[in-house]
Every structure is written in structure tokens, then in C-alpha cells.
Short mmCIF file of C-alpha atoms and ligand atoms in Angstrom, two decimals:
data_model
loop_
_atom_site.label_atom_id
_atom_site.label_comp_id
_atom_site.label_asym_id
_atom_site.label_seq_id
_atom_site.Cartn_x
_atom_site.Cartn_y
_atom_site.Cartn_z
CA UNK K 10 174.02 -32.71 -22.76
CA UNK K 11 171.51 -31.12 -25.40
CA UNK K 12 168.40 -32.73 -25.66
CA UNK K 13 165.45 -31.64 -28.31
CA UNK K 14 162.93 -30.95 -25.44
CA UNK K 15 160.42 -29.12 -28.91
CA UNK K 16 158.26 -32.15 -29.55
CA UNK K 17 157.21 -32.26 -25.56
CA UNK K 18 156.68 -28.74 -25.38
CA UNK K 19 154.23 -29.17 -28.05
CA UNK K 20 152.64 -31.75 -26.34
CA UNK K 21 152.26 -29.94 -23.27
CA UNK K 22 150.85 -27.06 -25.06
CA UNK K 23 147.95 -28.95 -27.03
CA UNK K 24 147.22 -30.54 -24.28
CA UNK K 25 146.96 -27.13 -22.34
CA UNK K 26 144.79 -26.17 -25.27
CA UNK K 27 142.25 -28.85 -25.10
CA UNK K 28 141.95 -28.46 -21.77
CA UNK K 29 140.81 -24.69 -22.35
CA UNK K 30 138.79 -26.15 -24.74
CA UNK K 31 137.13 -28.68 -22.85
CA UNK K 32 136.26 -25.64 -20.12
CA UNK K 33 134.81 -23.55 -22.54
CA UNK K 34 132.52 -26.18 -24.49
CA UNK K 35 131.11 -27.20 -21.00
CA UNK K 36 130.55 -23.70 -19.91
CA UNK K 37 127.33 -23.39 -21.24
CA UNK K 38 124.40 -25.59 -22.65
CA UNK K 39 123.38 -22.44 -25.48
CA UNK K 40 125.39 -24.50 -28.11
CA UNK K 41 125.48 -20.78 -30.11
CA UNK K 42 127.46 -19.00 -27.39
CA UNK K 43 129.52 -22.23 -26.69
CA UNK K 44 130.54 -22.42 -30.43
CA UNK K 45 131.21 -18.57 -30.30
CA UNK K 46 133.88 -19.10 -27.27
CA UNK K 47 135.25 -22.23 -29.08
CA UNK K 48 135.52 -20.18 -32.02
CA UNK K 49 137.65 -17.23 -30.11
CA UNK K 50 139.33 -19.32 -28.44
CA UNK K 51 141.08 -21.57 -31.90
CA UNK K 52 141.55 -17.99 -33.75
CA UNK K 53 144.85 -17.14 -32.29
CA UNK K 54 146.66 -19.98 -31.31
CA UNK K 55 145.23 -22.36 -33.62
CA UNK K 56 144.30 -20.19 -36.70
CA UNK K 57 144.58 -17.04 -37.94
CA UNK K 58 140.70 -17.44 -38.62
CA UNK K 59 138.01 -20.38 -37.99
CA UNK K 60 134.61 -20.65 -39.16
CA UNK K 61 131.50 -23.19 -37.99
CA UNK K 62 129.09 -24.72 -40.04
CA UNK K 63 126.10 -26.65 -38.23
CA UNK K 64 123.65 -28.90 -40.08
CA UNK K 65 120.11 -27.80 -38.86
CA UNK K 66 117.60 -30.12 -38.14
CA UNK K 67 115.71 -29.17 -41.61
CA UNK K 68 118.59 -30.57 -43.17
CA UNK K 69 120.03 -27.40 -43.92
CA UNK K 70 124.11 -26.01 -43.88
CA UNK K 71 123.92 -22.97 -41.24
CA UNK K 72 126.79 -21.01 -41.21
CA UNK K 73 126.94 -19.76 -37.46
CA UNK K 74 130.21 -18.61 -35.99
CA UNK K 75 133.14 -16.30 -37.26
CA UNK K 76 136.16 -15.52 -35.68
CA UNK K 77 139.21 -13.89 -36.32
CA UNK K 78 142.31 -13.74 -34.52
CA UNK K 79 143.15 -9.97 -35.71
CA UNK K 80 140.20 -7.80 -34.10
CA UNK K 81 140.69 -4.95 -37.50
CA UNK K 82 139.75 -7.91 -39.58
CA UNK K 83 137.01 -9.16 -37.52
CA UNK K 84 134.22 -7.39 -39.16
CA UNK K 85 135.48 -8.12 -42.26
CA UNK K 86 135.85 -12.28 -41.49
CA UNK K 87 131.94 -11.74 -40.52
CA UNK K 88 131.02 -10.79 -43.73
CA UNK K 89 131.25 -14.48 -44.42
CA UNK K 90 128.00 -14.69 -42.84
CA UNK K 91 126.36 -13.27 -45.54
CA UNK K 92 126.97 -16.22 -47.58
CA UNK K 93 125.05 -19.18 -47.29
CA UNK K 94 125.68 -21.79 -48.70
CA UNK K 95 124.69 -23.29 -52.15
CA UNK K 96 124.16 -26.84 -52.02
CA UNK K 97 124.18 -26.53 -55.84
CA UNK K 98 128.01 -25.46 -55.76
CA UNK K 99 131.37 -26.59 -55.00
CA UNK K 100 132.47 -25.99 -51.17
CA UNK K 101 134.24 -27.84 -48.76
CA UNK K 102 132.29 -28.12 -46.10
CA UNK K 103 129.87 -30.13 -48.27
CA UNK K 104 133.29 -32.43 -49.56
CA UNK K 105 133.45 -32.59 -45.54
CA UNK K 106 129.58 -33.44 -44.76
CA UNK K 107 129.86 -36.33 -47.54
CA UNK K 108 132.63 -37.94 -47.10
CA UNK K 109 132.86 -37.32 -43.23
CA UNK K 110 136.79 -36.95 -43.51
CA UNK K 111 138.89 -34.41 -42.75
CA UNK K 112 140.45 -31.83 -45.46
CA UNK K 113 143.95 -30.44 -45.32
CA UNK K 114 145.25 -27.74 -47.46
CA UNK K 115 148.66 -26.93 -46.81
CA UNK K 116 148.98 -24.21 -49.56
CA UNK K 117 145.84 -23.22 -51.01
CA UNK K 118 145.78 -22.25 -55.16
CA UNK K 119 143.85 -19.35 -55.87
CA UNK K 120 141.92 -21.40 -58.12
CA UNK K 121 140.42 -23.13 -55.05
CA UNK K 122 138.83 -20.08 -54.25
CA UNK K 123 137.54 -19.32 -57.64
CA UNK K 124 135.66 -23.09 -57.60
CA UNK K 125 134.32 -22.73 -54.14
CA UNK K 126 133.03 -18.88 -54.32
CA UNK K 127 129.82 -18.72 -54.14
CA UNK K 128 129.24 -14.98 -55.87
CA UNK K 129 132.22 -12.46 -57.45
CA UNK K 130 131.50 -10.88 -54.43
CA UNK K 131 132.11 -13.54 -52.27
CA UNK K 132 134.72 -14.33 -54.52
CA UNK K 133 136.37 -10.70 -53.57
CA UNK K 134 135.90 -11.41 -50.06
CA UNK K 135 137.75 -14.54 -49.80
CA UNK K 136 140.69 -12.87 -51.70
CA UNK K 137 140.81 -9.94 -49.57
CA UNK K 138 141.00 -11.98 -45.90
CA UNK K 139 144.10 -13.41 -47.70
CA UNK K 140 143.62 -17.32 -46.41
CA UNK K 141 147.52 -19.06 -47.08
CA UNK K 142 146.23 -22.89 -45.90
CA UNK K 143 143.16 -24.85 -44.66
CA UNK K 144 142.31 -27.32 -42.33
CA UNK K 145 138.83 -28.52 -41.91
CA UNK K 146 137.21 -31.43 -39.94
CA UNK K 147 133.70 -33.09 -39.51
CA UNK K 148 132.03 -32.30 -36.08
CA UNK K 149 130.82 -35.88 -34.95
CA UNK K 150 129.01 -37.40 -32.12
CA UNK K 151 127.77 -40.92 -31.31
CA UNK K 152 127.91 -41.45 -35.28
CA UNK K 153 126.16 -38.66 -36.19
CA UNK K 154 127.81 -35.24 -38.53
CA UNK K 155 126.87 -32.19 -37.04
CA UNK K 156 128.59 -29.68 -38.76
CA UNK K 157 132.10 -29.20 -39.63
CA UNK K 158 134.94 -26.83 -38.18
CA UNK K 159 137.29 -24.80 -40.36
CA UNK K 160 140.44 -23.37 -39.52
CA UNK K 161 141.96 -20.87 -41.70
CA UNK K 162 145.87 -19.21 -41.52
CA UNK K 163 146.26 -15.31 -43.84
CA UNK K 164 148.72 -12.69 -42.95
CA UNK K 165 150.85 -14.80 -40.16
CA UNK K 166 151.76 -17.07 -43.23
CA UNK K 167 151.53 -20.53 -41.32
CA UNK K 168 151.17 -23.26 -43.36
CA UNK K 169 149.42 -26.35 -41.35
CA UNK K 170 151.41 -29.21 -40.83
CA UNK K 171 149.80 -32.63 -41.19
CA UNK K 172 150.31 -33.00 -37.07
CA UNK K 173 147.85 -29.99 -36.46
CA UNK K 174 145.12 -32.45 -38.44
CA UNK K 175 145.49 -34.75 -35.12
CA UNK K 176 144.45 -31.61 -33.22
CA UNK K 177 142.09 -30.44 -34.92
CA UNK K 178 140.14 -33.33 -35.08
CA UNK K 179 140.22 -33.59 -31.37
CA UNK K 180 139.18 -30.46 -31.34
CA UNK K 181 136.11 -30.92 -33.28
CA UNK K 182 135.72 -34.61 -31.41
CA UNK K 183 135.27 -32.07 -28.32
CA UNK K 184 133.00 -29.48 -29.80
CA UNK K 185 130.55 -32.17 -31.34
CA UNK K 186 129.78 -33.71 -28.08
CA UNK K 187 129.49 -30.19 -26.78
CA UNK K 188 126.90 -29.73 -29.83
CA UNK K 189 125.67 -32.73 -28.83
CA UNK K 190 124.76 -32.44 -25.15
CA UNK K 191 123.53 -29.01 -26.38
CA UNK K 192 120.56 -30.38 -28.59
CA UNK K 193 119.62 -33.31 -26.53
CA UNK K 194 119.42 -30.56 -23.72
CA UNK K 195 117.39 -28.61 -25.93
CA UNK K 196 115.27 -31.89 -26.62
CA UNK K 197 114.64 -32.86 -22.59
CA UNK K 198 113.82 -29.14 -22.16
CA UNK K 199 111.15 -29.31 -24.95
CA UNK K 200 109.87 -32.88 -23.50
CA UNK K 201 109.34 -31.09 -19.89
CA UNK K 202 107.38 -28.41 -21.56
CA UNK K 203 105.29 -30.91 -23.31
CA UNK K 204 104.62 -32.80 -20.14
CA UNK K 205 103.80 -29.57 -18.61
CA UNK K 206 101.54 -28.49 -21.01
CA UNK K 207 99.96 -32.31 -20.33
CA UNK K 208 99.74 -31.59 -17.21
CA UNK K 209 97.71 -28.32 -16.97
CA UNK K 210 95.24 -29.97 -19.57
CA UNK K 211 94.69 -33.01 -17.54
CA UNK K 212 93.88 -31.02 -14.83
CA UNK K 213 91.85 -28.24 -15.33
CA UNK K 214 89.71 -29.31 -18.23
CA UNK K 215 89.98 -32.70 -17.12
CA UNK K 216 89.17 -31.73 -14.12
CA UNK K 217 86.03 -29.67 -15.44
CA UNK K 218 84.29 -32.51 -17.43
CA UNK K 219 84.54 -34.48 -13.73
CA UNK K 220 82.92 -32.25 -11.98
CA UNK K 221 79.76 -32.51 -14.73
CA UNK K 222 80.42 -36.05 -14.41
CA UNK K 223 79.85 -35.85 -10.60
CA UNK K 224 77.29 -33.06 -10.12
CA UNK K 225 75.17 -35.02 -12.99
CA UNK K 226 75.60 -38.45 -10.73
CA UNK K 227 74.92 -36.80 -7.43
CA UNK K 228 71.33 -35.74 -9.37
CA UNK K 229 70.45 -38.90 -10.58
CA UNK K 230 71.24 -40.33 -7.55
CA UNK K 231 68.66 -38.16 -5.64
CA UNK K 232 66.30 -38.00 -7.70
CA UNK K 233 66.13 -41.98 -8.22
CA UNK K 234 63.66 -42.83 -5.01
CA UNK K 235 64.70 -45.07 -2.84
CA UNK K 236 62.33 -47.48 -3.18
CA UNK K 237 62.34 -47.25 -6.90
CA UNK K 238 63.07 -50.82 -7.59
CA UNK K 239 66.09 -49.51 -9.44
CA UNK K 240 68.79 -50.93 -7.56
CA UNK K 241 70.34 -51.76 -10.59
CA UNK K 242 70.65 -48.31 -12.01
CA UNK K 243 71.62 -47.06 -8.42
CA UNK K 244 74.60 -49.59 -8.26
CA UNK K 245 75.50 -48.51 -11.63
CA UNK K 246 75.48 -44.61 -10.46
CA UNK K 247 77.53 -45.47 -7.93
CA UNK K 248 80.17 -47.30 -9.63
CA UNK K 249 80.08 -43.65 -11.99
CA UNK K 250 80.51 -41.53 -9.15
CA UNK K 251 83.16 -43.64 -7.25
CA UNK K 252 85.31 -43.98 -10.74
CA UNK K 253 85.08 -39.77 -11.22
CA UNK K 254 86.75 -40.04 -7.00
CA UNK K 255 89.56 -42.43 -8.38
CA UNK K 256 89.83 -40.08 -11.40
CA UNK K 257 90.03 -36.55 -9.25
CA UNK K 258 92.34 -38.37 -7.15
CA UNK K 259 94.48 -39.02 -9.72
CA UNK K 260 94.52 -35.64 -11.45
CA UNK K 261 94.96 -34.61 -7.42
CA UNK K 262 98.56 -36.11 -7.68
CA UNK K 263 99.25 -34.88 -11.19
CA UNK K 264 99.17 -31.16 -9.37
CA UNK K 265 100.52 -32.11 -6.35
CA UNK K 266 104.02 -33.62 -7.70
CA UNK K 267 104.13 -30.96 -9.83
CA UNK K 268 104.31 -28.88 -6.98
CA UNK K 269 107.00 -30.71 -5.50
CA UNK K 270 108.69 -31.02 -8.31
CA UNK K 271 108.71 -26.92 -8.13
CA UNK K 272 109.77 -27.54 -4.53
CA UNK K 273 106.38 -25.32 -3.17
CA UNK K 274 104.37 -27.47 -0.94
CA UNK K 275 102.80 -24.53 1.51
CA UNK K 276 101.08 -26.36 4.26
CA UNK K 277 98.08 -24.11 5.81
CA UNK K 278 98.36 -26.53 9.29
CA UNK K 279 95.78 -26.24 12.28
CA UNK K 280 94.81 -28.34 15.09
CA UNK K 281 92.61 -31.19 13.52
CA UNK K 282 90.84 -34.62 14.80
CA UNK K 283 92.39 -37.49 13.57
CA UNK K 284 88.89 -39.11 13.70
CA UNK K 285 87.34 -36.21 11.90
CA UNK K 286 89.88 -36.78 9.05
CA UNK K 287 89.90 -40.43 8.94
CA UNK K 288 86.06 -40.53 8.85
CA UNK K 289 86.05 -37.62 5.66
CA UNK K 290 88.34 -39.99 3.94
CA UNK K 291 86.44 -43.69 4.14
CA UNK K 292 83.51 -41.61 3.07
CA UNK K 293 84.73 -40.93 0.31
CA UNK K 294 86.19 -44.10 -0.99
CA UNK K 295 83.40 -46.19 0.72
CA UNK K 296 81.59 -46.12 -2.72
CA UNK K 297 84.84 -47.39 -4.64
CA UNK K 298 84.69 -50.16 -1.72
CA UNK K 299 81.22 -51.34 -2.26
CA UNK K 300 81.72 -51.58 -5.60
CA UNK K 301 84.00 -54.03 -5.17
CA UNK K 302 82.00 -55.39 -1.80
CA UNK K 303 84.80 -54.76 0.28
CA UNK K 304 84.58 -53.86 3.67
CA UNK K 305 85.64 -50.23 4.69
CA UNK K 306 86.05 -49.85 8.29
CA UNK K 307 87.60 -46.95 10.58
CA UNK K 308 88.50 -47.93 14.12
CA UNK K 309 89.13 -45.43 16.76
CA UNK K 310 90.69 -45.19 20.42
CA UNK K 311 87.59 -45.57 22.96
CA UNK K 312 89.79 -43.11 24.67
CA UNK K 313 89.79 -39.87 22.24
CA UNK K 314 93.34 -39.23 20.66
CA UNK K 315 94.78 -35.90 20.59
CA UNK K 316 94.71 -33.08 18.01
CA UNK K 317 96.80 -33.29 15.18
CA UNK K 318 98.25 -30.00 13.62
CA UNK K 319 97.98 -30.53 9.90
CA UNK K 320 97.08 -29.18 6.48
CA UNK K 321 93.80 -30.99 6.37
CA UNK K 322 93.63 -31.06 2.43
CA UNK K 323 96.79 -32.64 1.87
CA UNK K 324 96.41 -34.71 4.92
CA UNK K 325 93.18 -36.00 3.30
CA UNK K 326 95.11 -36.51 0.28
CA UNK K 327 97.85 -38.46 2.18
CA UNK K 328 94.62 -40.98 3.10
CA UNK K 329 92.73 -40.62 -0.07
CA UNK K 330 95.98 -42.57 -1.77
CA UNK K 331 96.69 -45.09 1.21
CA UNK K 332 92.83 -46.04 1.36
CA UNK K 333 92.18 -45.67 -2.32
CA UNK K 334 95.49 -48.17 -2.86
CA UNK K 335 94.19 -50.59 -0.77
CA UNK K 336 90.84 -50.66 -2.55
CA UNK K 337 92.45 -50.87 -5.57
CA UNK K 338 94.87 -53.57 -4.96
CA UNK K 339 92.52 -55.93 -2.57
CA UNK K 340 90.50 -58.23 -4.29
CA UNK K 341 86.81 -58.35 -3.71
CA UNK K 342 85.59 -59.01 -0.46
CA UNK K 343 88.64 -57.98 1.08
CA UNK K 344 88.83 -56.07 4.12
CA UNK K 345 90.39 -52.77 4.59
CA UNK K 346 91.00 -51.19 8.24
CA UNK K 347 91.72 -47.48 8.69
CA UNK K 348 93.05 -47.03 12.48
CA UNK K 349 94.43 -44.43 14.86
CA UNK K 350 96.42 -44.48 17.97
CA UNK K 351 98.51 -42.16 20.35
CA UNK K 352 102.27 -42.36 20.65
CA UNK K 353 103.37 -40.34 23.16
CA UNK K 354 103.21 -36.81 21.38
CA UNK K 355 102.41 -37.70 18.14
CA UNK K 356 99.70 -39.79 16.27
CA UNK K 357 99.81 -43.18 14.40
CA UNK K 358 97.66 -44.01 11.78
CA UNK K 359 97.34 -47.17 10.23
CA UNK K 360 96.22 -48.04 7.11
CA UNK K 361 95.61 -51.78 6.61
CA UNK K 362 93.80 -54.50 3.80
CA UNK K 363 94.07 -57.67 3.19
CA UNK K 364 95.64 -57.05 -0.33
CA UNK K 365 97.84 -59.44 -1.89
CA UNK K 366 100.65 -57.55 -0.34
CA UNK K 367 104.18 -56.43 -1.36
CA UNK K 368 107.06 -58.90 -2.12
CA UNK K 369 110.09 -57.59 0.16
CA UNK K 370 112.37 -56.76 -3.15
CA UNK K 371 109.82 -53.70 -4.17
CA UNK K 372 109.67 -52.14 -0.26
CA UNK K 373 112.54 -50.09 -0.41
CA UNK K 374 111.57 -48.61 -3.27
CA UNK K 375 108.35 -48.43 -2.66
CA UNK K 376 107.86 -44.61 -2.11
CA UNK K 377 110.09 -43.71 -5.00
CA UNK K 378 108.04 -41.53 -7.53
CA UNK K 379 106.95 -43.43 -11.05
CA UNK K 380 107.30 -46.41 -9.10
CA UNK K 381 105.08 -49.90 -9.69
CA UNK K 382 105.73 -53.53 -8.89
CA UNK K 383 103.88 -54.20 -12.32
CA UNK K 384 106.03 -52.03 -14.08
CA UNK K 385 103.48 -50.03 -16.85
CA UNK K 386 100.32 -51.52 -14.70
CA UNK K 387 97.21 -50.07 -15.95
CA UNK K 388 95.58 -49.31 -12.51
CA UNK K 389 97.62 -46.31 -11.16
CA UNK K 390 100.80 -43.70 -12.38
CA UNK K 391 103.07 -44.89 -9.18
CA UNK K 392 102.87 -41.08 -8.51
CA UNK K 393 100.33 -41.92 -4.58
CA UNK K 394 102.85 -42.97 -2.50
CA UNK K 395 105.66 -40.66 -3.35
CA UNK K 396 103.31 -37.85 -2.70
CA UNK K 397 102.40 -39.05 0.70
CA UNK K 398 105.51 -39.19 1.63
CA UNK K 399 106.21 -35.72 0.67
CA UNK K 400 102.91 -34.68 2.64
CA UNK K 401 104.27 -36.55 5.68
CA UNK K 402 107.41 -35.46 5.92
CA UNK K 403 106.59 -31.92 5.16
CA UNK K 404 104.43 -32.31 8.35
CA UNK K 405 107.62 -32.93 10.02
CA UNK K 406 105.91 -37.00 10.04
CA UNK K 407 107.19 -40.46 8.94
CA UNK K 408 105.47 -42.76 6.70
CA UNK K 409 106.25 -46.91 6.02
CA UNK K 410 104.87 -50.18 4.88
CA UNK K 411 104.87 -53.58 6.58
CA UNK K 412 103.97 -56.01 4.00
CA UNK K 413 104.94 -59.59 2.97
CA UNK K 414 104.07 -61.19 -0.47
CA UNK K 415 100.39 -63.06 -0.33
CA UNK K 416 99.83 -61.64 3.51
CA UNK K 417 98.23 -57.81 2.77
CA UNK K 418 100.25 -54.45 3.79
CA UNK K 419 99.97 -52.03 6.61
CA UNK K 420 100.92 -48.56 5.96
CA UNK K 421 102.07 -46.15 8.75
CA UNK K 422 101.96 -42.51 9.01
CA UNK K 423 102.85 -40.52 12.04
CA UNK K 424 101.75 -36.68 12.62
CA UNK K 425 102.91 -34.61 15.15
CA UNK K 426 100.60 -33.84 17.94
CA UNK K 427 98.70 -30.24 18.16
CA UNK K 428 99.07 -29.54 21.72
P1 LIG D 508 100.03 -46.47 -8.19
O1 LIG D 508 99.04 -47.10 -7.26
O2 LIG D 508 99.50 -45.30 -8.94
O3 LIG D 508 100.72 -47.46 -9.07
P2 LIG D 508 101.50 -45.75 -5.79
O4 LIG D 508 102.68 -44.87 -5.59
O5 LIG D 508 100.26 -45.40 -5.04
O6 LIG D 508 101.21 -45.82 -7.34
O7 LIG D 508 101.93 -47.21 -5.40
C1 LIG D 508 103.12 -47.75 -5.92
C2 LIG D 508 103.02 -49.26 -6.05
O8 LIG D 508 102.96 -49.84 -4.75
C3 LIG D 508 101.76 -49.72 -6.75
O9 LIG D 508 101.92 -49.75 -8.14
C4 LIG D 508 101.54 -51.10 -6.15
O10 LIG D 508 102.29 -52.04 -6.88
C5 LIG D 508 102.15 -51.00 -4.77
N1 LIG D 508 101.10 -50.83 -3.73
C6 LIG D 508 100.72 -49.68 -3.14
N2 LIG D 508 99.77 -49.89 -2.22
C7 LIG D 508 99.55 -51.21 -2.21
C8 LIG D 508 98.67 -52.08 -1.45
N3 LIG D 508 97.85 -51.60 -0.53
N4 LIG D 508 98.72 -53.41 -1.72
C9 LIG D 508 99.57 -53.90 -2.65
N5 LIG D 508 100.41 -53.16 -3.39
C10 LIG D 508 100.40 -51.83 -3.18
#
């Protein structure tokens, strides 16, 4: 029994080809060396030649990749390079780019290449690389041209059939997305560096101006005698120098997740007092609490509670954004509790208000960086709890919340005893 077995080998083999072609588009995100492979990869089985033009951003035809199958005529297929394209002229890449459909020569007239020559001696060149038939197809992704890829037969005399069209356009279906992925790569990569560059200006010259801000507060605030009868001007220093805190902290946790993010997070630990710590930190937010006449209180073991071995800046950090969220969140009046207590080798602390709490949906998600329960709130960056988790756990700790809706929140963080 014969049986034409042709049509399936075909199949097979295009579909072996596209599958090298899928490998090499994804094998890099430099869409010029991708294109190159792409290119190297059609000229042989697919054309005797191939050629691809991208559409730049300005608007402009970029001719970018050459490749020929024959390596003696390589040099000779780059020469096309030297051409750009005149917008002003005949070519078929621009038919291609307007009408966004494919074009498919199967026997190209040498007039064709007198109408789309761009010089004589372009005109020369095209004559001498000998090109029999064409096949050309728009590179498209999510709706949008990119460029277009042309496939060229010379000396081996193959004359496309209209079933190599099919291919070809999956081909280019393929590269586009590769194109694709390639700019809006390009584009996340430029957005990083932008929020980078952000980043360093918020906090060091951001960070400068505070410290004018705060030095020029801390004067005023000495200088005003107490018994002045300027209470009001007092408060209103007050409220100055406790906004510049909220604003340091903030810039604090700009540089810290950054540092994360970089995954360097050196902890310089030593054997600390919890109370020591606890006390530095409702110092420092005790202004932001009378501002809002809250009360700010720190309650320790009668007994003593051991050493804790930590990094005491980031540790201070860890309670600057516990206590400064529960200032922020409580209402005035409210009452904020700062406590710490042994557990067997390690130490609990316990940071508590009487807030309007945390509805149960937002807890598990709670510590996730960028994350608010008033999604685009005004009053924070949801960048403080994230952090002090990665503080805590870097110090080998845990941290959690026990909270209900309308009842306030109690956040737990444990640190590993120092001896
Ligand atoms: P930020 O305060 O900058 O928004 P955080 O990571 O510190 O970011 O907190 C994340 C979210 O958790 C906050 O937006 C807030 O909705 C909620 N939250 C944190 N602490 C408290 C608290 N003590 N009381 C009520 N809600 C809180």
C-alpha cells in the first residue's frame, strides 16, 4: 500500500521549525541579538536570504538585521544596511507597514527592483544578490506593527509557494511578541531606574532639608522660655518637629526596602535592653502623640527581662513603624500601649492602641509590601509593616497582628534572647 506520507512530513518539519524558533526568540530579552538569531536561523531553511525592518519609536523604518544563508554572500547581503530607507520612494516594506498585509512574490520582474531601488547603486546591489521570489509579512503584536520580516530566495532558485505565506506569518506572529516582550522589558527596566533615581532624591536631599527643618525647631524650641506665655507657638513647634519624625520615618523605609529589595539587610546585632529600646522609641513619637492628645505609654516587667541581641537601629525602626502606625491610625484621645514580656528564651513585645482596628479580610495580607486597607490612602506608602517584618525575621524573630474591625490591633514581635 503506497501512501503520500509528503504533506505530513512537511508538517512535522514546520512545526520542528517554529519550535526552534520559539527557543531562539525567548533566548534573550536584547530584541537586536534575538532578531539576529531569528534572522540566521530563517536563512537556510526558510530563505536563501531574510532581512528585518523595525519601526523605531521616532516613527522611523530601521533596517536592523541581515542574513544570508550562503556565508561568501554574507558581506555582500549586509551591504543592504547601507540603505535606509526613503519614505519618499516606492518599497515594500512601506506597502507592508500600510496596509498591514502580507506580500507574496512568487517570481519577481526585474522591473520590481528598478521601482523599489533606492540609488543605481542600490539598484546594482539588489541585481547582483540575484533575489528569484519574495515573501514578506507585518511583525504584529497586541494590534500594534512593529516592523516587517522579509524573506528572500537567489541562487537555490525556489520559488515560494502560497503555503510558505502560512509560515511565514507565524513566523513573524512569533518574532513580534518576541519584539514585543523586548520593549516593554526595556520600558519596566527604564521605570525601575526612574523610581530609583526617585528614590535617592527623596532621601538624601529630602532628607537634608529635614534635618534644617529639625535642627531649626529644636532652636526655637529652646530658646522659647518656658514660661513665655507662648504655649501656642510651642504647640505649634511641636506639631513641626513631630511631622519632620513622621517624614524621616518615612524616607527611613524608602532606603530600607530598597535594601531589601537588593537583598542586603546587614544586621550589626549586640546584646540590648528591651526597655532601653522601647523607651528610645515612645520618645520619639511621644510628640506625634500629644499632638493628637493621645496617650503614649510603655509598660515593663517589674521583674527585668533579659537582653535581646539585635541591630538596635533597625530594631528601633521595627518600633518607630508599629508605634508611629498606631498614632497614626488611632483617633484622638486614644490610647496606645508599648509592652514587653519574657517567653522562655526569647522576648515579646507588644504593640497595642485602641485604633479602629483591622477588618479580618486585610490580615493576611497585611505585611505584604505596597499594601493599604484604603487602597491609595493619603496617610502612609504601605511600605512600615513589610519592612518590619523583614527586620524581624532577619533577627531570626516573628512578627503578627491580632485585630478585629472597630476593637483596636495588637502587634507582636518576638526577638531572640542575648544570653
Ligand atoms: P502605611 O501605614 O504606610 O499605609 P503599613 O505597612 O505601615 O503602611 O501598614 C499597612 C496598612 O495596615 C495601613 O495602610 C493600615 O491600613 C493598616 N494598619 C497598620 N497599622 C494599623 C493600626 N495600628 N491600626 C489600624 N490599621 C493599621
Amino acid at each position: 500500500m503506497l501512501r503520500d506520507i509528503s504533506r505530513r512530513k512537511r508538517a512535522e518539519e514546520v512545526q520542528r521549525f517554529l519550535a526552534q524558533a520559539s527557543s531562539v526568540l525567548a533566548a534573550s530579552l536584547d530584541h537586536e541579538t534575538t532578531l539576529a538569531s531569528l534572522a540566521r536561523l530563517a536563512a537556510g531553511p526558510l530563505a536563501d536570504f531574510c532581512f528585518i525592518d523595525l519601526i523605531e519609536d521616532s516613527g522611523a523604518v530601521n533596517r536592523l538585521v541581515v542574513a544570508h544563508a550562503d556565508p561568501g554572500k554574507e558581506a555582500l547581503a549586509q551591504q543592504l544596511l547601507r540603505y535606509p530607507l526613503d519614505r519618499g520612494r516606492p518599497h515594500l516594506v512601506f506597502t507592508v507597514l500600510q496596509t498591514g498585509e502580507p506580500e507574496l512574490w512568487p517570481e519577481l520582474p526585474e522591473s520590481y527592483l528598478e521601482s523599489v531601488a533606492q540609488s543605481q547603486d542600490h539598484l546594482r546591489l539588489l541585481r547582483s544578490l540575484q533575489i528569484r521570489s519574495l515573501l514578506a509579512v507585518p511583525l504584529r503584536a497586541h494590534g500594534h506593527l512593529r516592523g516587517v520580516l522579509t524573506l528572500l530566495t537567489a541562487q537555490s532558485g525556489r520559488r515560494y509557494p502560497a503555503e510558505d505565506l502560512e509560515l511565514a506569518q507565524e513566523l513573524g506572529r512569533r518574532a513580534a511578541l518576541a519584539i514585543e516582550n523586548a520593549r516593554l522589558y526595556r520600558e519596566a527596566q527604564k521605570a525601575v531606574r526612574a523610581r530609583d533615581e526617585v528614590r535617592s532624591v527623596v532621601s538624601h536631599d529630602l532628607g537634608n532639608t529635614l534635618s534644617a527643618i529639625f535642627i531649626g525647631t529644636e532652636l526655637l524650641l529652646k530658646t522659647l522660655p518656658a514660661d513665655s506665655g507662648q504655649d501656642e507657638t510651642r504647640r505649634h513647634l511641636e506639631a513641626i518637629r513631630a511631622s519632620a519624625a513622621q517624614m524621616e520615618r518615612l524616607i527611613g523605609n524608602l532606603l530600607e526596602i530598597r535594601r531589601m529589595e537588593a537583598g542586603r539587610l546587614p544586621l550589626d546585632c549586640k546584646p540590648e535592653e528591651p526597655a532601653g529600646l522601647i523607651a528610645e522609641a515612645c520618645q520619639v513619637l511621644q510628640p506625634l502623640a500629644s499632638v493628637k492628645s493621645q496617650h503614649l505609654e510603655a509598660e515593663l516587667a517589674a521583674d527585668g527581662l533579659p537582653r535581646v541581641l539585635a541591630d538596635r537601629e533597625r530594631v528601633l525602626q521595627v518600633l518607630s513603624n508599629l508605634v508611629g502606625n498606631a498614632v497614626k491610625y488611632t483617633p484622638v484621645g486614644g490610647l496606645i500601649t508599648v509592652r514587653a514580656e519574657r517567653r522562655d528564651a526569647e522576648v515579646c513585645i507588644l504593640v497595642k492602641d485602641t485604633g479602629p482596628g483591622i477588618p479580618a479580610e486585610h490580615l493576611p495580607h497585611i505585611f505584604e509590601r505596597f499594601w493599604q486597607v484604603r487602597q491609595g490612602g493619603r496617610r502612609g506608602i504601605g511600605l512600615g509593616l513589610a519592612i518590619a517584618r523583614g527586620i524581624v525575621e532577619a533577627h531570626g524573630g516573628r512578627i503578627w497582628v491580632e485585630s478585629r474591625a472597630g476593637a483596636g490591633s495588637e502587634f507582636y514581635f518576638i526577638l531572640p534572647a542575648a544570653e
